[in-house]
Structure formats: C-alpha cells, structure tokens
Amino acid sequence: MDEKSPEDILGRVTRPSRYLGSEINAIMKHPADVRLHMALAFPDLYDIGTSHFGMQILYHVLNREPDVYAERVFAPADDMAGILAAEKRPLFSLETKTPLSAFDIIGFSLLYELNYTNILLMLDLAGIPFYAASRDDRHPLIIAGGPCTVNPEPVADFFDAMVVGDGETVIVDMARAAIEWKEAGGRDRQSLLRRWAGIEGVYVPSFFTVSRDGQDRQVLTPTVAGHEKITRAIVGNLDAAAFPDAPVLPFGKPVHDRLRLEIARGCTRGCRFCQAGMIYRPVRERAFSRVVDLAHKSLCSTGYEDLSLLSLSTGDYSCISPLMTYLMKRYAKRRIALSIPSFRAGSISGELMEQIRKVRKTGFTIAPEAGSERMRAVINKNITEDEIIQTTTDAFGLGWNLVKLYFMIGLPTETDEDIDAIVHLVKRLKRIRPGGKGHFKINASVAAFIPKSHTPFQWARQTDLETTKGSIERLRRELKIPGIGFKWQNPETSLMEGVFARGDRRLSGLLVAAYNNGCRFDGWTDSFRYPRWLDAMNQSGIDPEKLALKTTDTTAPLPWDHIDVRVSRDFLEAEYKRAMEELSTADCRNGECSGCGVCDFETILPISSQGEIPSFSEEPDRSEKPDKEDRDSENRQLQLTFKRTGQARFFSHLEQVNVFLRAINRAGLPIVFSAGFHPKAKITFTDALPVGIESMQETVYITVQETLDADCVISDINRELPQGLEITSCRFISRKEAGGAPDSLRYRVRLQETIDPERIRQFTSAKSFPYTQKTARGEEKTVDMKQRVLDISQTQPGIIELCLDNRPGSGIRPAVVLREALGLSEGQIAEARIIKYPAADTETKKD
C-alpha cells in the first residue's frame, strides 16, 4: 500500500471499517469525469451518520446527476482525529480518500444542536477556516441543511448557504447552478450566492446585516432584494420524489442496522412541544403500491433482515393495517422482521401486534410524554391513560416482556402532582399481568423539556438545572422497584441544547471557544464536559439563563423570524394560549382544518395513501425442520472456502458475518433458519479472525434447503461480496464431514523493519517463555509461550514465518507473539501485514 495513502492509518484505529468507503451500493465515480465534486458531511461518527435517512436521499439524488459526484465524510473518532492532527494529514472522503479541502462544495447535515462542535472539528482537520467571511476562492463552498436550519442563527456565520426544508430538489438545483457558475469562471462567489438565494428554501446568511436593539435582541436587516424571508421548501408528492432504493449498506454496527423505509412525511397530531410535527407539515403519505415496491427493491439490493417503517407517526398511516399484514405475509418466511420506531397508544390494534410478533419481537416503545391527563391536554398529546394501559396489556399478552416508556419533565405549567402522575402510571403498568401470570419489565426514560423554534412552546421557559435535577432524583427514588428500569438525560446536556435551540449569531463565538476548550461529540454522554462549556460561556459573555431559562413575550422579535416554515405565527400563538387553558386541538387529518397556514390546497396539501393491495408469490418456509429425518432429507450443508485480503482485513468477525449473511440474502440462496422465537440463519465460521489479519483460506458452513450448483453458488455470492472477500471453493458435505478449526495455523508477517536475528534465537533456544494472558472471564494466568509457538523464523529481512498452536485452550494470536517474544510495539504491529495460510500449505508464499 502507498505509504502516503490515508488507508495506512487504518491499522492504528478502532473500528477501521468506518473509513473504508467500499460498502455495497457505495457510488464510485472518477472525480476528473464530473463537473462538480461534492462532499456530504455528517458531524457525528459513521455509526450514527450512516443510518441517517436524509443523507441517503441526498447521496442518491446527487449521484443520479451525471455531472455530479457526491462522496461521504463523517466526524472521525478521537483516535483517528488525533492521528490526522498529529501527522498533519487532512480529513478525507470515504469513497476516493480525497482531502476535504479539495471539494467544490461541502454540505453538512444539521440534525442535533450538540453536534455543532463537530462541524468545527471537521473543518479544522480539513484546514478550512471556520467563518464564511474568512474563506475565499481557494476554499470549498460550505453549505448545510437539516431540521436545525429552521433556526440557523447560532451557526449561520460558518456557512455560505443553508437549506430550509425538504432538500431533494433544492440540492440538485444548487448543484446545477454551481456547475454553470464554475464553467463561467467561478471567480465571483457573490454571483453564485445570489443565484442560490433565488431558489426556494435557500438562506444566504451574508445577505443580512446583524445589529442589536435596546434590549440586546438580534436584529437582521436584509441587504438583497427578494431575500427578506426564506420559505421552507416542500416536496409536495413523495411518490414523485426520488427514493434511495439501493441504499449504502454500512459496515460495522450502525445505530439503525436495518432497512428504513419512509412511508410518510409530516405529522398533524399537533403536540405543542414537537418541532418536527410543525416543520414537516403537511402529512404526505406514499401510496401503498409505491411502499411495497420500494420495500421489495430495497430488500433485494441490501439483504437486510429487518425492515422499519419510518415516519413521525407510523401508526397514523392510512393503510397501516393492510400494509403491515401484506409485508408480514410476504416476508415472514424469509424471517424479515418488521418494526415501527414507536407505538402511539391506541393506534396499533392487537391484530397488528400479533402480525409483528410472528417473525421476531422487536422493541416495543410507547411515548406518553406526560403522566397526567391534565398535562397531556396541555401538550396536546391526545391519548388517555386507559389507551396506554390497553396497549401495554396487549403487548405483554402477545409475548413482549419489555415495554419502554418516554416522558418529559419541566413542561409548561408542570406541578409536583404531574411528576407524581408519572410514578403512578409506571407503577400501574408494572402491575399488568395478562392471564394472571408472567414476569414483565418497564423501562421509563425521562428528558427535560426544551423549547424549540416554530412550536407553540417557543415562548416557554426551560426549567432550571436545580429543579430538573430534583425532579429526576424524585422519580429515581420512587421508581427504584424490581422490574422497573429508570434512565434520564443529563440535565446539563438539555440546558446546552436549549441555549442553541433558541440562540442567535452570538453563539458562533461560543462554539469556537468551546471547541478550543476541547469540546467534541457533546451529544455523547461520555464525551460531554459541562465545565468546559461553562468556561467557554464565561469567555464569550454568554448567560445560559438569559437564553434558555426565561419566558419570552409572544410579541417580541425572535432570532428565526426571517425563516418561514409556513406555519403561521398566529397559529402558534393561539396554540400556546390553548395550552395555558388546557384545551386540546384535534388532528386535522381526522377533522376540520386547524388553520396552521401550511397548505394552499393546490400544490401543498395533505396526501393519503390509496391503491389496491398487490399480489405476490408465496415463498417456501426456510425454518429448520423440527423432525430430524425431515431435516436430513431436505436440508443440505455447504462448505465454502474464501479468501480475506486487502481492505477486508479491517472487518471484525461480527462485521464479516453480517457481510456474508447479507450477500447470501442478496444472492437469493435458500438458507435455512433455526426454529424458535428468534430464528437465526444457519451459518458457521470455523475461525474468528481478528481485525487486521488477512487469510488465504477460511471456511464457512451454511445450511440450505436444496441442492444447488456449486459454480453458481460461488459466482452468485462473489458478485455480492465487497472487495477483499472472495469465495474460492464450494461443495456439499454430510453433517459428519463438517470439520472444526485445525490444530495449528501458519502466518506470514511482513514488517516495516528487520528483526534482530538474536531476538528470535533467544526465543527459540529458551527452555520456556512465560507470559501472562487474560482468560475469557477477565482473570490472569501465566502460560508458556514456547508450548504454543510451534515454529518461528525470519525467512527474509522483515518477513517472519509463524506456526502457532490452535487447539482448544492452547491458541495464541500472532500479535501476542510479535509483542511478547519479539518486542514489537503496538504501532509496529498495527503497521504489519499479517497473512494466515492453511496449515498444510507448504508452497512458496508470495506477498
């Protein structure tokens, strides 16, 4: 490998597959063949960002454009960031490893306020100035989109342009405008920004001057005619919108490791705390036929075993009952689990819950949000305690053993009685015993209410830290009961989120100060450092109580007044007043228009799913036969051998298993599943290779339903495997022929330096070589390495040959030998190329 390639770092970091960029369905183009090179940047780890559905959409729509190449980049973990900074290497894209500073445009996804310091981390590692005013023609244009742009002001100074609303069409229009600008010389950035400002949904922060009034409130004055208000972009019909039906299949273990299928966008339930319920209006549902078509194409292109129906309120989808019944029937025999992110109490019938549990019981989550009926009326969460109890009873009765509940504390008008009501409700649910028996668990989670822009509660006060901590402690104490789990969000985290949720441009300086203080990954509990934020606020003259902990007059100007999300201020103010009067507002999809102002009822209007239920061919059941004679007569066992080389050495064993399973699914092999409530594919690997080790021959056994052509199996699976994995042989065997791991293993190690021959001689001539190892239980024991290293030699300068014991209880990994016997450092071992060979392979091994 080229020593200057970014990939030479991968052996030195944890989870190196995060940085490979060679996933199934990743788009590969040559940057020189396109007219616009863009980077889609997500300011969090790969594990989080690669699950983000919006980024998948943008990746898909941009790369459909023949003149555009959009690559991906995520915030590097601490170890990678440390190496890049220490060795002065630039942050690079995944697909082509291009330095971030070499792109034409970098587009950030802004989903969470506490990810903002990671934007600075990524720009810093790329060598790009933070502030838009400090950048010139030598730098990429920096843009952003996502839900946080509905109050763009805290980060507006960092961006050349920001997209408000649905981005599918906006980003393509911006890309085409940028291509024309580049080809016209690409010198005057202002001309491109003016053109972008004419696209609905695009905000150009530099086209406003900033001042402060007599009460120290931000005042924005537009400087470009026609750009006084930025109106949210809306995709009116989802069926006509592009959809990523071949999404990138992530390596590793992303936070949402399943196919996420958006069946609707928008929600009109009208929860008064919920920003998403306001800024994604109106409800637009995908047609039934379109959903099932996308499900089929996406499952075929990914091989996922889980399908999640995605929307703000999935249970409200007009055809939810026939849709779930259809999907369950179509995919049950392939053991594809169907899940819904959360259940609205009363919206999922027992019949539908029974359908879901037939394949695999996924998590069951209910979000009451408040414990009392009064408080639920205040926040317009129109569910009753009886509905919550009935839904929980149905879940327990149908086999779920755990129900998760989500609550908020610190809501407007909250009293001690409302906190007590949470305790009462949780305890009441814990007493549920369908049929008078069973052991069930309730997990209750609470988070502090955070006022968000463009909601009826945008004028409300956020509760102070002392009160929030007191409520949490009270709940923790009262719910310390067997069978009840209790979790809470860090109140300091909620406070900082509230500061940025309603902040203005003064906060850009706070972000830079916090970043310089070492703040990174603030959305992660183990990374959030509140004292560093306090210090940064002191440096910046920012008072968090002034920004978050006060009630705002409904007539006062707000930092986001120039952003028009199409929900009228009059509607929000009226809903705030109704909340104070404890009056609920009906969902407009089931009644009269609530007058929120979003719909024009011509191009923007609610759309409900319609259409006939399509037919499908019944598939054979792939579960393991319970009867041994039937199992032996019908099922067949395949022995496959494969090579793992190049980039594939950076897979962990569990990653490799997932890669194979999904390749087999995409190839359409009739793999057999185990019986029981949690069916698993019948696949077994003889060795769990550590990260970083290549192998010229590994063995995997899979059980299939029928006899297949061996050559077809090889070609079908190889076509679906990522680079570095290759099936080399395939044969059917009897169960008695299935072998385990060999008694010894051979390795060739290529080092960056030559080992002193005396070091090897000392080891080989020693009568014993004791070293300490940890057992699976974490205990330490001393063993003799001489008994486990069967042979060791340096056949060429820097080339070490090893033969190691692999019997149960006597195995040893080559890295241990290199470290203990030869004295190599962890860095030297990380840079080594270690290749495993079959024990009986005596042929000359070529590097």
Coordinates of N, CA, C and O in Angstrom, one line a residue, residues 9 19 27 64 78 104 112 135 358 422 438 445 525 543 619 664 732 784 840:
I9 N -3.3 4.4 7.8 CA -3.7 4.7 9.2 C -4.6 3.7 9.8 O -4.6 3.5 11.0
Y19 N -13.9 3.8 7.9 CA -13.2 4.7 7.0 C -12.9 4.1 5.6 O -12.2 4.7 4.8
I27 N -21.3 4.6 -4.2 CA -21.2 5.0 -5.6 C -19.7 5.3 -5.9 O -19.1 6.1 -5.2
R64 N -27.3 10.6 -9.0 CA -28.0 10.4 -10.3 C -27.7 11.4 -11.4 O -27.9 11.1 -12.6
D78 N -12.0 9.9 18.1 CA -10.9 10.5 18.7 C -9.5 10.0 18.2 O -8.6 10.8 18.0
D104 N -15.5 20.9 -4.3 CA -16.1 22.2 -4.7 C -17.1 22.7 -3.6 O -17.1 23.9 -3.3
Y112 N -28.8 17.9 15.1 CA -28.8 18.0 16.6 C -27.8 19.1 17.0 O -26.6 19.1 16.5
R135 N -13.2 32.8 4.4 CA -12.8 31.9 3.2 C -12.9 32.7 1.9 O -13.5 33.7 1.8
K358 N -45.0 -12.5 14.9 CA -44.8 -13.8 14.3 C -43.4 -14.1 13.8 O -43.0 -15.2 13.7
I422 N -46.5 10.5 36.8 CA -45.6 9.6 36.1 C -45.3 8.4 36.9 O -45.3 7.2 36.4
G438 N -46.7 -14.2 34.5 CA -45.7 -13.6 33.7 C -44.8 -12.6 34.4 O -45.2 -12.0 35.5
S445 N -37.9 6.3 30.6 CA -36.9 7.3 30.4 C -37.5 8.7 30.4 O -38.6 8.9 29.9
T525 N -22.9 11.0 26.0 CA -22.8 11.2 27.4 C -21.4 11.2 27.9 O -21.0 12.0 28.8
D543 N -24.8 34.2 28.8 CA -25.6 33.8 30.0 C -26.6 32.8 29.6 O -27.6 33.1 29.0
E619 N -43.6 -17.8 -0.8 CA -42.2 -18.4 -0.8 C -42.2 -19.6 0.2 O -43.0 -19.7 1.1
I664 N -25.5 -13.4 1.0 CA -26.3 -14.6 0.7 C -27.7 -14.2 0.5 O -28.4 -14.8 -0.4
F732 N -20.9 -29.6 -1.4 CA -21.9 -30.2 -0.4 C -21.2 -31.3 0.4 O -20.5 -32.1 -0.2
D784 N 3.1 -20.8 29.2 CA 4.4 -20.9 28.5 C 4.2 -20.7 27.0 O 3.6 -21.6 26.3
A840 N -1.5 -26.8 6.1 CA -0.8 -27.8 5.2 C -0.2 -27.2 4.0 O 0.4 -27.9 3.2

